[in-house]
Short mmCIF file of N, CA and C and ligand atoms in Angstrom, two decimals:
data_model
loop_
_atom_site.label_atom_id
_atom_site.label_comp_id
_atom_site.label_asym_id
_atom_site.label_seq_id
_atom_site.Cartn_x
_atom_site.Cartn_y
_atom_site.Cartn_z
N UNK Z 1 -17.05 36.40 -8.15
CA UNK Z 1 -16.37 35.66 -7.06
C UNK Z 1 -17.40 34.96 -6.19
N UNK Z 2 -17.09 33.74 -5.87
CA UNK Z 2 -18.02 32.98 -5.05
C UNK Z 2 -17.60 33.08 -3.60
N UNK Z 3 -18.56 33.14 -2.71
CA UNK Z 3 -18.27 33.23 -1.28
C UNK Z 3 -18.24 31.85 -0.64
N UNK Z 4 -18.47 30.85 -1.44
CA UNK Z 4 -18.55 29.49 -0.90
C UNK Z 4 -17.25 29.10 -0.21
N UNK Z 5 -17.35 28.66 1.00
CA UNK Z 5 -16.15 28.21 1.72
C UNK Z 5 -15.75 26.82 1.24
N UNK Z 6 -14.44 26.53 1.24
CA UNK Z 6 -14.01 25.19 0.84
C UNK Z 6 -14.29 24.23 1.99
N UNK Z 7 -14.91 23.16 1.63
CA UNK Z 7 -15.17 22.14 2.67
C UNK Z 7 -14.66 20.81 2.15
N UNK Z 8 -13.95 20.07 2.99
CA UNK Z 8 -13.43 18.78 2.53
C UNK Z 8 -14.57 17.85 2.13
N UNK Z 9 -14.50 17.31 0.94
CA UNK Z 9 -15.53 16.40 0.47
C UNK Z 9 -15.06 14.96 0.57
N UNK Z 10 -15.83 14.06 0.04
CA UNK Z 10 -15.52 12.64 0.11
C UNK Z 10 -14.19 12.33 -0.61
N UNK Z 11 -14.02 12.97 -1.78
CA UNK Z 11 -12.80 12.71 -2.56
C UNK Z 11 -11.55 13.14 -1.80
N UNK Z 12 -11.66 14.27 -1.09
CA UNK Z 12 -10.50 14.74 -0.32
C UNK Z 12 -10.15 13.75 0.79
N UNK Z 13 -11.17 13.20 1.41
CA UNK Z 13 -10.94 12.25 2.49
C UNK Z 13 -10.27 10.99 1.95
N UNK Z 14 -10.74 10.53 0.78
CA UNK Z 14 -10.14 9.34 0.17
C UNK Z 14 -8.68 9.61 -0.17
N UNK Z 15 -8.43 10.79 -0.75
CA UNK Z 15 -7.07 11.15 -1.11
C UNK Z 15 -6.16 11.18 0.13
N UNK Z 16 -6.63 11.80 1.19
CA UNK Z 16 -5.85 11.88 2.42
C UNK Z 16 -5.57 10.48 2.97
N UNK Z 17 -6.56 9.61 2.91
CA UNK Z 17 -6.39 8.24 3.42
C UNK Z 17 -5.32 7.51 2.63
N UNK Z 18 -5.32 7.70 1.31
CA UNK Z 18 -4.33 7.03 0.45
C UNK Z 18 -2.93 7.55 0.80
N UNK Z 19 -2.80 8.86 0.95
CA UNK Z 19 -1.49 9.45 1.28
C UNK Z 19 -0.98 8.89 2.61
N UNK Z 20 -1.85 8.84 3.60
CA UNK Z 20 -1.45 8.34 4.92
C UNK Z 20 -1.05 6.86 4.83
N UNK Z 21 -1.83 6.07 4.07
CA UNK Z 21 -1.53 4.64 3.94
C UNK Z 21 -0.16 4.44 3.31
N UNK Z 22 0.17 5.24 2.29
CA UNK Z 22 1.46 5.10 1.61
C UNK Z 22 2.60 5.43 2.57
N UNK Z 23 2.44 6.49 3.35
CA UNK Z 23 3.49 6.88 4.30
C UNK Z 23 3.70 5.77 5.33
N UNK Z 24 2.60 5.26 5.86
CA UNK Z 24 2.70 4.20 6.88
C UNK Z 24 3.43 2.98 6.31
N UNK Z 25 3.06 2.58 5.07
CA UNK Z 25 3.70 1.42 4.45
C UNK Z 25 5.19 1.64 4.26
N UNK Z 26 5.58 2.85 3.84
CA UNK Z 26 7.00 3.14 3.61
C UNK Z 26 7.77 3.05 4.92
N UNK Z 27 7.20 3.61 5.98
CA UNK Z 27 7.89 3.61 7.27
C UNK Z 27 8.05 2.17 7.78
N UNK Z 28 6.96 1.40 7.75
CA UNK Z 28 7.02 0.01 8.23
C UNK Z 28 7.97 -0.81 7.36
N UNK Z 29 7.88 -0.64 6.05
CA UNK Z 29 8.71 -1.41 5.13
C UNK Z 29 10.19 -1.18 5.37
N UNK Z 30 10.58 0.07 5.61
CA UNK Z 30 12.00 0.36 5.75
C UNK Z 30 12.54 -0.20 7.06
N UNK Z 31 11.70 -0.26 8.10
CA UNK Z 31 12.22 -0.74 9.38
C UNK Z 31 12.34 -2.26 9.39
N UNK Z 32 11.68 -2.93 8.44
CA UNK Z 32 11.75 -4.39 8.42
C UNK Z 32 13.01 -4.90 7.73
N UNK Z 33 13.67 -4.05 6.99
CA UNK Z 33 14.83 -4.52 6.23
C UNK Z 33 16.08 -4.55 7.08
N UNK Z 34 16.14 -5.51 7.99
CA UNK Z 34 17.27 -5.60 8.91
C UNK Z 34 17.75 -7.03 8.91
N UNK Z 35 18.20 -7.50 7.77
CA UNK Z 35 18.71 -8.87 7.68
C UNK Z 35 19.93 -9.01 8.57
N UNK Z 36 19.98 -10.11 9.32
CA UNK Z 36 21.08 -10.30 10.25
C UNK Z 36 22.41 -10.45 9.54
N UNK Z 37 23.47 -9.84 10.08
CA UNK Z 37 24.80 -10.03 9.49
C UNK Z 37 25.30 -11.44 9.79
N UNK Z 38 26.23 -11.92 8.98
CA UNK Z 38 26.88 -13.19 9.29
C UNK Z 38 27.79 -12.92 10.49
N UNK Z 39 27.70 -13.72 11.58
CA UNK Z 39 28.51 -13.45 12.78
C UNK Z 39 30.00 -13.45 12.44
N UNK Z 40 30.76 -12.57 13.09
CA UNK Z 40 32.21 -12.49 12.85
C UNK Z 40 32.91 -13.36 13.89
N UNK Z 41 32.81 -14.69 13.72
CA UNK Z 41 33.48 -15.61 14.65
C UNK Z 41 34.32 -16.61 13.83
N UNK Z 42 35.07 -17.46 14.53
CA UNK Z 42 35.98 -18.39 13.84
C UNK Z 42 35.23 -19.27 12.85
N UNK Z 43 34.07 -19.77 13.25
CA UNK Z 43 33.29 -20.66 12.37
C UNK Z 43 32.95 -19.93 11.07
N UNK Z 44 32.47 -18.71 11.19
CA UNK Z 44 31.98 -18.02 10.00
C UNK Z 44 33.09 -17.41 9.16
N UNK Z 45 34.22 -17.08 9.80
CA UNK Z 45 35.34 -16.56 9.02
C UNK Z 45 35.96 -17.64 8.14
N UNK Z 46 35.92 -18.89 8.63
CA UNK Z 46 36.60 -19.96 7.90
C UNK Z 46 35.66 -20.78 7.02
N UNK Z 47 34.37 -20.51 7.08
CA UNK Z 47 33.43 -21.20 6.18
C UNK Z 47 33.44 -20.47 4.85
N UNK Z 48 34.05 -21.10 3.84
CA UNK Z 48 34.21 -20.36 2.59
C UNK Z 48 33.48 -20.99 1.42
N UNK Z 49 32.62 -21.95 1.68
CA UNK Z 49 31.83 -22.46 0.56
C UNK Z 49 30.38 -22.57 0.97
N UNK Z 50 29.53 -22.48 -0.01
CA UNK Z 50 28.10 -22.59 0.23
C UNK Z 50 27.77 -23.92 0.90
N UNK Z 51 28.48 -25.00 0.48
CA UNK Z 51 28.23 -26.33 1.05
C UNK Z 51 28.50 -26.30 2.56
N UNK Z 52 29.59 -25.63 2.95
CA UNK Z 52 29.91 -25.55 4.38
C UNK Z 52 28.79 -24.82 5.12
N UNK Z 53 28.35 -23.71 4.58
CA UNK Z 53 27.27 -22.96 5.24
C UNK Z 53 26.06 -23.86 5.45
N UNK Z 54 25.73 -24.64 4.40
CA UNK Z 54 24.50 -25.42 4.45
C UNK Z 54 24.60 -26.63 5.38
N UNK Z 55 25.85 -27.06 5.75
CA UNK Z 55 25.98 -28.14 6.72
C UNK Z 55 25.32 -27.73 8.04
N UNK Z 56 25.39 -26.47 8.37
CA UNK Z 56 24.79 -25.99 9.61
C UNK Z 56 23.46 -25.28 9.38
N UNK Z 57 23.30 -24.67 8.22
CA UNK Z 57 22.10 -23.87 7.99
C UNK Z 57 21.10 -24.54 7.06
N UNK Z 58 21.40 -25.76 6.60
CA UNK Z 58 20.42 -26.52 5.83
C UNK Z 58 19.33 -27.05 6.76
N UNK Z 59 18.36 -27.71 6.19
CA UNK Z 59 17.19 -28.18 6.96
C UNK Z 59 17.59 -29.05 8.15
N UNK Z 60 18.69 -29.84 8.03
CA UNK Z 60 19.08 -30.74 9.12
C UNK Z 60 20.22 -30.17 9.97
N UNK Z 61 20.59 -28.93 9.75
CA UNK Z 61 21.72 -28.34 10.46
C UNK Z 61 21.36 -27.88 11.86
N UNK Z 62 22.36 -27.35 12.58
CA UNK Z 62 22.14 -26.90 13.95
C UNK Z 62 21.30 -25.62 13.98
N UNK Z 63 21.38 -24.85 12.89
CA UNK Z 63 20.63 -23.58 12.84
C UNK Z 63 20.04 -23.43 11.44
N UNK Z 64 18.96 -24.16 11.17
CA UNK Z 64 18.40 -24.13 9.81
C UNK Z 64 17.88 -22.75 9.43
N UNK Z 65 17.94 -22.48 8.14
CA UNK Z 65 17.33 -21.25 7.64
C UNK Z 65 15.83 -21.35 7.90
N UNK Z 66 15.16 -20.24 8.12
CA UNK Z 66 13.72 -20.29 8.36
C UNK Z 66 12.97 -20.80 7.13
N UNK Z 67 11.78 -21.29 7.33
CA UNK Z 67 10.93 -21.75 6.23
C UNK Z 67 10.69 -20.59 5.27
N UNK Z 68 10.72 -20.89 3.99
CA UNK Z 68 10.46 -19.85 3.01
C UNK Z 68 11.65 -18.95 2.77
N UNK Z 69 12.80 -19.31 3.33
CA UNK Z 69 14.01 -18.51 3.14
C UNK Z 69 14.44 -18.54 1.68
N UNK Z 70 15.07 -17.47 1.22
CA UNK Z 70 15.55 -17.39 -0.15
C UNK Z 70 16.44 -18.60 -0.46
N UNK Z 71 16.35 -19.14 -1.67
CA UNK Z 71 17.15 -20.31 -2.01
C UNK Z 71 18.48 -19.91 -2.64
N UNK Z 72 18.75 -18.62 -2.71
CA UNK Z 72 20.00 -18.14 -3.31
C UNK Z 72 21.22 -18.70 -2.58
N UNK Z 73 22.30 -18.93 -3.32
CA UNK Z 73 23.54 -19.41 -2.71
C UNK Z 73 24.46 -18.24 -2.36
N UNK Z 74 24.08 -17.03 -2.70
CA UNK Z 74 24.91 -15.86 -2.45
C UNK Z 74 24.54 -15.26 -1.10
N UNK Z 75 24.95 -15.96 -0.03
CA UNK Z 75 24.56 -15.57 1.32
C UNK Z 75 24.89 -14.11 1.64
N UNK Z 76 26.07 -13.66 1.19
CA UNK Z 76 26.55 -12.34 1.60
C UNK Z 76 25.87 -11.19 0.86
N UNK Z 77 25.02 -11.55 -0.13
CA UNK Z 77 24.24 -10.48 -0.76
C UNK Z 77 23.28 -9.89 0.26
N UNK Z 78 22.86 -10.69 1.21
CA UNK Z 78 21.87 -10.23 2.19
C UNK Z 78 22.44 -10.19 3.61
N UNK Z 79 23.22 -11.20 3.99
CA UNK Z 79 23.82 -11.24 5.33
C UNK Z 79 25.26 -10.76 5.17
N UNK Z 80 25.60 -9.62 5.71
CA UNK Z 80 26.93 -9.08 5.43
C UNK Z 80 28.04 -10.05 5.83
N UNK Z 81 29.10 -10.02 5.04
CA UNK Z 81 30.24 -10.92 5.19
C UNK Z 81 31.01 -10.55 6.46
N UNK Z 82 31.51 -11.54 7.23
CA UNK Z 82 32.32 -11.22 8.41
C UNK Z 82 33.57 -10.43 8.00
N UNK Z 83 34.02 -9.53 8.87
CA UNK Z 83 35.16 -8.66 8.52
C UNK Z 83 36.40 -9.44 8.10
N UNK Z 84 36.75 -10.46 8.90
CA UNK Z 84 37.98 -11.19 8.60
C UNK Z 84 37.75 -12.44 7.77
N UNK Z 85 36.75 -12.42 6.89
CA UNK Z 85 36.40 -13.63 6.13
C UNK Z 85 37.58 -14.10 5.29
N UNK Z 86 37.83 -15.43 5.28
CA UNK Z 86 39.01 -15.97 4.61
C UNK Z 86 38.77 -16.35 3.16
N UNK Z 87 37.55 -16.25 2.70
CA UNK Z 87 37.27 -16.57 1.30
C UNK Z 87 37.68 -15.44 0.38
N UNK Z 88 37.43 -15.62 -0.90
CA UNK Z 88 37.76 -14.60 -1.89
C UNK Z 88 36.72 -13.49 -1.80
N UNK Z 89 37.16 -12.27 -1.58
CA UNK Z 89 36.22 -11.15 -1.49
C UNK Z 89 35.46 -11.00 -2.79
N UNK Z 90 34.15 -10.82 -2.68
CA UNK Z 90 33.34 -10.69 -3.90
C UNK Z 90 32.86 -9.25 -4.02
C1 HEC L 1 29.70 -25.15 12.08
C2 HEC L 1 28.34 -24.65 11.84
C3 HEC L 1 28.15 -23.39 11.02
C4 HEC L 1 28.67 -23.08 9.78
C5 HEC L 1 29.64 -23.88 8.92
C6 HEC L 1 28.09 -21.80 9.41
N1 HEC L 1 27.26 -21.35 10.41
FE1 HEC L 1 26.19 -19.64 10.40
N2 HEC L 1 25.62 -19.94 12.33
C7 HEC L 1 25.85 -21.10 13.05
C8 HEC L 1 25.23 -20.98 14.36
C9 HEC L 1 25.24 -22.04 15.45
C10 HEC L 1 24.64 -19.69 14.39
C11 HEC L 1 23.86 -19.02 15.51
C12 HEC L 1 24.70 -18.64 16.68
C13 HEC L 1 25.77 -17.66 16.36
O1 HEC L 1 25.44 -16.47 16.28
O2 HEC L 1 26.94 -18.03 16.21
C14 HEC L 1 24.90 -19.07 13.11
C15 HEC L 1 24.45 -17.82 12.74
C16 HEC L 1 24.46 -17.34 11.43
C17 HEC L 1 23.81 -16.12 10.98
C18 HEC L 1 23.07 -15.13 11.83
C19 HEC L 1 21.65 -15.47 11.96
C20 HEC L 1 21.37 -16.16 13.23
O3 HEC L 1 20.82 -17.27 13.16
O4 HEC L 1 21.69 -15.62 14.30
C21 HEC L 1 24.04 -16.02 9.64
C22 HEC L 1 23.54 -14.93 8.71
C23 HEC L 1 24.86 -17.13 9.27
N3 HEC L 1 25.11 -17.91 10.36
C24 HEC L 1 25.32 -17.34 7.99
C25 HEC L 1 26.27 -18.30 7.66
C26 HEC L 1 26.95 -18.36 6.38
C27 HEC L 1 26.71 -17.40 5.22
C28 HEC L 1 27.81 -19.41 6.43
C29 HEC L 1 28.82 -19.86 5.37
C30 HEC L 1 29.77 -18.83 4.95
C31 HEC L 1 27.65 -20.02 7.75
N4 HEC L 1 26.71 -19.32 8.47
C32 HEC L 1 28.33 -21.14 8.20
C33 HEC L 1 26.55 -22.21 12.61
C34 HEC L 1 27.26 -22.28 11.42
C1 HEC L 2 17.80 -12.67 -0.70
C2 HEC L 2 18.39 -12.38 0.60
C3 HEC L 2 19.01 -13.53 1.37
C4 HEC L 2 19.99 -14.42 0.95
C5 HEC L 2 20.68 -14.49 -0.41
C6 HEC L 2 20.26 -15.27 2.08
N1 HEC L 2 19.47 -14.91 3.16
FE1 HEC L 2 19.42 -15.81 4.98
N2 HEC L 2 17.87 -14.61 5.57
C7 HEC L 2 17.36 -13.58 4.81
C8 HEC L 2 16.27 -12.95 5.56
C9 HEC L 2 15.46 -11.76 5.09
C10 HEC L 2 16.18 -13.67 6.79
C11 HEC L 2 15.21 -13.50 7.94
C12 HEC L 2 15.37 -12.26 8.73
C13 HEC L 2 16.72 -11.92 9.33
O1 HEC L 2 17.75 -12.58 9.12
O2 HEC L 2 16.77 -10.94 10.07
C14 HEC L 2 17.20 -14.70 6.76
C15 HEC L 2 17.45 -15.59 7.81
C16 HEC L 2 18.50 -16.49 7.84
C17 HEC L 2 18.84 -17.32 8.98
C18 HEC L 2 18.11 -17.41 10.29
C19 HEC L 2 18.37 -16.23 11.15
C20 HEC L 2 17.69 -16.39 12.50
O3 HEC L 2 17.26 -15.38 13.02
O4 HEC L 2 17.59 -17.51 12.99
C21 HEC L 2 19.95 -18.04 8.64
C22 HEC L 2 20.68 -19.05 9.51
C23 HEC L 2 20.29 -17.66 7.29
N3 HEC L 2 19.38 -16.72 6.84
C24 HEC L 2 21.36 -18.18 6.58
C25 HEC L 2 21.62 -17.93 5.23
C26 HEC L 2 22.63 -18.65 4.45
C27 HEC L 2 23.55 -19.72 4.99
C28 HEC L 2 22.57 -18.13 3.18
C29 HEC L 2 23.35 -18.58 1.94
C30 HEC L 2 23.15 -19.99 1.58
C31 HEC L 2 21.54 -17.08 3.17
N4 HEC L 2 20.99 -17.01 4.42
C32 HEC L 2 21.21 -16.31 2.07
C33 HEC L 2 17.77 -13.20 3.55
C34 HEC L 2 18.69 -13.84 2.75
#
């Protein structure tokens, strides 16, 4: 039996740093996923086509999508659909 006490070495420190980095990334990553819902107002309940959305949210609209925004036409995949939406539920 060896009497040598365990002492944290360089490898242990690297391992601990990696574990901490992963935890920090997971925590930050999860808090960033807060895509805004589609507002539940008359305008948004009655806008039932992608073309209508883009009249206001296209580059020349009153509220353009931010630069680098996803080009998908399936808005409600990310921005939740208004409760009383008049389009066909998907
Ligand atoms: C007549 C113009 C108009 C149309 C059409 C329209 N929007 Fe909007 N939208 C706005 C305005 C103005 C705002 C910001 C103010 C607000 O909250 O009402 C907004 C806000 C939003 C937001 C919240 C993000 C933010 O900027 O606060 C989302 C998401 C959104 N719209 C998605 C859609 C989708 C999806 C459609 C089509 C189904 C759509 N909009 C159609 C004018 C419009
Ligand atoms: C792949 C996911 C995804 C899809 C699909 C998507 N969006 Fe977005 N959108 C985002 C994210 C992420 C943001 C920026 C952060 C946020 O909304 O909180 C954003 C931001 C926006 C904003 C600006 C919000 C603000 O704060 O000013 C508008 C307006 C918007 N989206 C409209 C639309 C419309 C209209 C569609 C459909 C044509 C659409 N989005 C489809 C993910 C998506």
